C-alpha positions as a Markdown table, in Angstrom:
| # | Residue | x | y | z |
|---|---|---|---|---|
| 1 | Unk | -1.2 | 26.8 | 5.1 |
| 2 | Unk | 1.7 | 28.2 | 2.9 |
| 3 | Unk | 2.0 | 31.9 | 2.6 |
| 4 | Unk | 0.9 | 33.4 | -0.7 |
| 5 | Unk | 3.7 | 34.6 | -2.9 |
| 6 | Unk | 3.1 | 38.2 | -3.8 |
| 7 | Unk | 4.5 | 39.0 | -7.2 |
| 8 | Unk | 3.3 | 39.2 | -10.8 |
| 9 | Unk | 3.2 | 36.0 | -12.9 |
| 10 | Unk | 5.6 | 35.3 | -15.7 |
| 11 | Unk | 6.1 | 37.9 | -18.4 |
| 12 | Unk | 6.3 | 36.7 | -22.0 |
| 13 | Unk | 6.5 | 38.5 | -25.3 |
| 14 | Unk | 7.3 | 38.0 | -29.0 |
| 15 | Unk | 10.9 | 38.7 | -29.8 |
| 16 | Unk | 12.6 | 40.8 | -32.4 |
| 17 | Unk | 15.2 | 39.1 | -34.7 |
| 18 | Unk | 18.1 | 41.4 | -33.7 |
| 19 | Unk | 21.6 | 39.9 | -33.3 |
| 20 | Unk | 22.2 | 42.2 | -30.2 |
| 21 | Unk | 23.3 | 40.7 | -26.9 |
| 22 | Unk | 21.1 | 37.6 | -26.2 |
| 23 | Unk | 20.7 | 38.8 | -22.6 |
| 24 | Unk | 18.7 | 41.9 | -23.6 |
| 25 | Unk | 14.9 | 42.1 | -23.6 |
| 26 | Unk | 14.5 | 41.8 | -27.4 |
| 27 | Unk | 11.0 | 43.3 | -27.5 |
| 28 | Unk | 9.3 | 44.0 | -30.8 |
| 29 | Unk | 8.4 | 47.6 | -31.6 |
| 30 | Unk | 5.6 | 48.0 | -30.6 |
| 31 | Unk | 5.9 | 45.5 | -27.8 |
| 32 | Unk | 3.7 | 42.4 | -28.2 |
| 33 | Unk | 3.1 | 40.6 | -24.9 |
| 34 | Unk | 1.8 | 37.0 | -24.7 |
| 35 | Unk | -0.7 | 35.8 | -22.2 |
| 36 | Unk | -0.3 | 32.8 | -19.8 |
| 37 | Unk | -3.2 | 31.2 | -21.7 |
| 38 | Unk | -1.1 | 31.4 | -24.9 |
| 39 | Unk | 1.8 | 29.8 | -23.2 |
| 40 | Unk | -0.5 | 27.1 | -21.8 |
| 41 | Unk | -1.8 | 26.4 | -25.4 |
| 42 | Unk | 1.8 | 25.6 | -26.3 |
| 43 | Unk | 2.1 | 23.2 | -23.4 |
| 44 | Unk | 4.1 | 25.6 | -21.2 |
| 45 | Unk | 3.1 | 25.3 | -17.6 |
| 46 | Unk | 4.0 | 27.8 | -14.8 |
| 47 | Unk | 3.6 | 28.3 | -11.1 |
| 48 | Unk | 4.7 | 31.0 | -8.6 |
| 49 | Unk | 6.0 | 29.3 | -5.5 |
| 50 | Unk | 7.9 | 30.1 | -2.3 |
| 51 | Unk | 11.6 | 30.1 | -3.4 |
| 52 | Unk | 12.8 | 30.9 | 0.1 |
| 53 | Unk | 11.2 | 27.8 | 1.7 |
| 54 | Unk | 11.0 | 25.5 | -1.3 |
| 55 | Unk | 12.2 | 22.5 | 0.7 |
| 56 | Unk | 9.1 | 22.7 | 3.0 |
| 57 | Unk | 6.7 | 24.2 | 0.4 |
| 58 | Unk | 3.5 | 22.0 | 0.4 |
| 59 | Unk | 2.5 | 23.3 | -3.0 |
| 60 | Unk | 5.8 | 22.2 | -4.6 |
| 61 | Unk | 5.5 | 18.9 | -2.8 |
| 62 | Unk | 2.0 | 18.5 | -4.2 |
| 63 | Unk | 3.2 | 19.3 | -7.8 |
| 64 | Unk | 6.1 | 16.9 | -7.5 |
| 65 | Unk | 3.8 | 14.1 | -6.4 |
| 66 | Unk | 1.1 | 14.8 | -9.0 |
| 67 | Unk | 3.6 | 15.0 | -11.9 |
| 68 | Unk | 6.0 | 12.3 | -10.7 |
| 69 | Unk | 9.1 | 14.4 | -10.2 |
| 70 | Unk | 11.2 | 12.1 | -8.1 |
| 71 | Unk | 14.7 | 13.6 | -8.6 |
| 72 | Unk | 16.1 | 17.1 | -8.3 |
| 73 | Unk | 19.3 | 18.9 | -8.2 |
| 74 | Unk | 20.4 | 22.6 | -8.0 |
| 75 | Unk | 22.3 | 24.4 | -10.8 |
| 76 | Unk | 24.0 | 27.9 | -10.4 |
| 77 | Unk | 24.5 | 29.7 | -13.7 |
| 78 | Unk | 26.9 | 32.6 | -13.4 |
| 79 | Unk | 30.4 | 33.5 | -14.6 |
| 80 | Unk | 32.0 | 32.6 | -11.3 |
| 81 | Unk | 29.8 | 29.6 | -10.5 |
| 82 | Unk | 29.7 | 27.4 | -13.6 |
| 83 | Unk | 32.7 | 25.7 | -15.1 |
| 84 | Unk | 33.2 | 26.5 | -18.7 |
| 85 | Unk | 30.6 | 29.3 | -18.3 |
| 86 | Unk | 30.9 | 30.9 | -21.8 |
| 87 | Unk | 30.7 | 27.5 | -23.6 |
| 88 | Unk | 27.8 | 26.3 | -21.4 |
| 89 | Unk | 25.8 | 29.5 | -22.0 |
| 90 | Unk | 26.4 | 29.2 | -25.7 |
| 91 | Unk | 25.2 | 25.6 | -25.7 |
| 92 | Unk | 22.1 | 26.5 | -23.6 |
| 93 | Unk | 21.2 | 29.1 | -26.3 |
| 94 | Unk | 21.3 | 26.6 | -29.2 |
| 95 | Unk | 17.8 | 25.9 | -30.3 |
| 96 | Unk | 16.9 | 22.3 | -29.3 |
| 97 | Unk | 14.3 | 19.9 | -27.9 |
| 98 | Unk | 14.3 | 17.3 | -25.2 |
| 99 | Unk | 12.6 | 13.9 | -25.2 |
| 100 | Unk | 11.4 | 14.7 | -21.6 |
| 101 | Unk | 9.9 | 17.8 | -20.0 |
| 102 | Unk | 12.3 | 20.5 | -18.9 |
| 103 | Unk | 11.3 | 21.6 | -15.4 |
| 104 | Unk | 13.1 | 24.5 | -13.7 |
| 105 | Unk | 12.2 | 26.3 | -10.5 |
| 106 | Unk | 14.1 | 29.7 | -10.0 |
| 107 | Unk | 15.2 | 30.1 | -6.4 |
| 108 | Unk | 17.5 | 33.0 | -7.1 |
| 109 | Unk | 18.2 | 35.4 | -10.0 |
| 110 | Unk | 16.5 | 35.4 | -13.3 |
| 111 | Unk | 16.8 | 34.4 | -17.0 |
| 112 | Unk | 14.9 | 33.8 | -20.2 |
| 113 | Unk | 13.4 | 30.7 | -21.7 |
| 114 | Unk | 12.7 | 31.2 | -25.4 |
| 115 | Unk | 10.2 | 28.9 | -27.1 |
| 116 | Unk | 8.8 | 28.6 | -30.6 |
| 117 | Unk | 5.1 | 29.1 | -31.2 |
| 118 | Unk | 3.2 | 27.1 | -33.8 |
| 119 | Unk | 4.1 | 29.6 | -36.5 |
| 120 | Unk | 7.8 | 29.2 | -35.6 |
| 121 | Unk | 8.1 | 32.6 | -34.0 |
| 122 | Unk | 10.2 | 33.1 | -30.9 |
| 123 | Unk | 8.5 | 33.9 | -27.6 |
| 124 | Unk | 10.6 | 35.1 | -24.7 |
| 125 | Unk | 9.6 | 34.0 | -21.2 |
| 126 | Unk | 11.2 | 35.9 | -18.3 |
| 127 | Unk | 11.6 | 33.7 | -15.3 |
| 128 | Unk | 12.4 | 35.2 | -11.9 |
| 129 | Unk | 12.8 | 34.1 | -8.3 |
| 130 | Unk | 9.7 | 32.0 | -7.4 |
| 131 | Unk | 8.8 | 31.0 | -11.0 |
| 132 | Unk | 8.6 | 27.3 | -11.8 |
| 133 | Unk | 8.2 | 26.5 | -15.5 |
| 134 | Unk | 7.6 | 23.3 | -17.4 |
| 135 | Unk | 8.5 | 23.1 | -21.1 |
| 136 | Unk | 6.9 | 20.1 | -22.8 |
| 137 | Unk | 8.9 | 17.4 | -24.5 |
| 138 | Unk | 9.4 | 18.2 | -28.2 |
| 139 | Unk | 9.1 | 22.0 | -28.0 |
| 140 | Unk | 11.9 | 24.0 | -29.7 |
| 141 | Unk | 13.5 | 26.2 | -27.0 |
| 142 | Unk | 16.7 | 27.7 | -25.7 |
| 143 | Unk | 17.8 | 29.4 | -22.5 |
| 144 | Unk | 19.9 | 32.5 | -21.6 |
| 145 | Unk | 20.6 | 34.7 | -18.7 |
| 146 | Unk | 19.4 | 38.2 | -18.6 |
| 147 | Unk | 21.7 | 41.2 | -17.9 |
| 148 | Unk | 21.9 | 40.2 | -14.2 |
| 149 | Unk | 24.1 | 37.3 | -15.3 |
| 150 | Unk | 22.9 | 35.0 | -12.5 |
| 151 | Unk | 20.2 | 32.3 | -12.0 |
| 152 | Unk | 20.0 | 29.5 | -9.5 |
| 153 | Unk | 17.4 | 26.8 | -10.3 |
| 154 | Unk | 16.1 | 23.6 | -8.9 |
| 155 | Unk | 16.0 | 21.1 | -11.9 |
| 156 | Unk | 13.3 | 18.5 | -11.5 |
| 157 | Unk | 13.1 | 15.2 | -13.3 |
| 158 | Unk | 10.8 | 12.1 | -13.6 |
| 159 | Unk | 13.2 | 9.3 | -12.6 |
| 160 | Unk | 16.9 | 9.5 | -13.4 |
| 161 | Unk | 18.0 | 12.9 | -14.8 |
| 162 | Unk | 18.2 | 13.3 | -18.6 |
| 163 | Unk | 19.9 | 16.4 | -19.9 |
| 164 | Unk | 20.3 | 15.5 | -23.5 |
| 165 | Unk | 19.6 | 18.3 | -25.9 |
| 166 | Unk | 18.8 | 17.5 | -29.5 |
| 167 | Unk | 19.7 | 20.5 | -31.6 |
| 168 | Unk | 17.4 | 21.7 | -34.4 |
| 169 | Unk | 16.4 | 20.3 | -36.9 |
| 170 | Unk | 14.5 | 17.5 | -35.0 |
| 171 | Unk | 11.3 | 17.3 | -37.0 |
| 172 | Unk | 11.6 | 13.5 | -37.3 |
| 173 | Unk | 12.4 | 13.0 | -33.6 |
| 174 | Unk | 9.5 | 11.0 | -31.9 |
| 175 | Unk | 9.2 | 13.6 | -29.1 |
| 176 | Unk | 8.8 | 16.4 | -31.7 |
| 177 | Unk | 6.3 | 14.4 | -33.7 |
| 178 | Unk | 4.2 | 13.7 | -30.6 |
| 179 | Unk | 4.3 | 17.4 | -29.6 |
| 180 | Unk | 3.1 | 18.5 | -33.0 |
| 181 | Unk | 0.5 | 15.7 | -33.2 |
| 182 | Unk | -1.1 | 17.0 | -30.0 |
| 183 | Unk | -1.9 | 20.2 | -31.8 |
| 184 | Unk | -3.3 | 18.5 | -34.8 |
| 185 | Unk | -5.6 | 16.3 | -32.6 |
| 186 | Unk | -6.7 | 19.5 | -30.8 |
| 187 | Unk | -7.5 | 21.2 | -34.1 |
| 188 | Unk | -9.5 | 18.2 | -35.3 |
| 189 | Unk | -11.5 | 18.2 | -32.1 |
| 190 | Unk | -12.1 | 21.9 | -32.4 |
| 191 | Unk | -10.2 | 22.7 | -29.2 |
| 192 | Unk | -7.7 | 25.1 | -30.7 |
| 193 | Unk | -8.7 | 28.0 | -32.8 |
| 194 | Unk | -5.2 | 28.5 | -34.4 |
């Protein structure tokens, strides 16, 4: 049996609209935290896994099998580890969607995934060592490092890797339409009380 990972789950909150350094916390005043249930309503999934033994972690193996993640690689994001660091970080922080899920498992360091809620407000999700996050296809999002300036992630994919970002606006993109349609179906069925 795999050892339990002892640490709090993801932290998430609504962001201010300040133009200060993107690596800062950007809390509202007063702070407005977001529950994991709220993230799940948006289609964001999360797990806390064993980052030190991820290659032998049966929980990760189970998730990979159940969700069809057949390919992975490792990406280091830091000034001294990523070619064209400044340009890459700037492109990661451009608001975009993907036509496939974005799956990231943090094995070292930390960083922020920002996602839009249904009212187009930014939510900041702070991912740290051991966090695995899945952003659904079609959700507007972006990524940046925090002030530690370092993250190492396992990137997982269904089949061949696809890294193509589609910068906003993408409201006519089939992945975006499908993402929004899921909420409309849920509202019709009385599942969401938005």
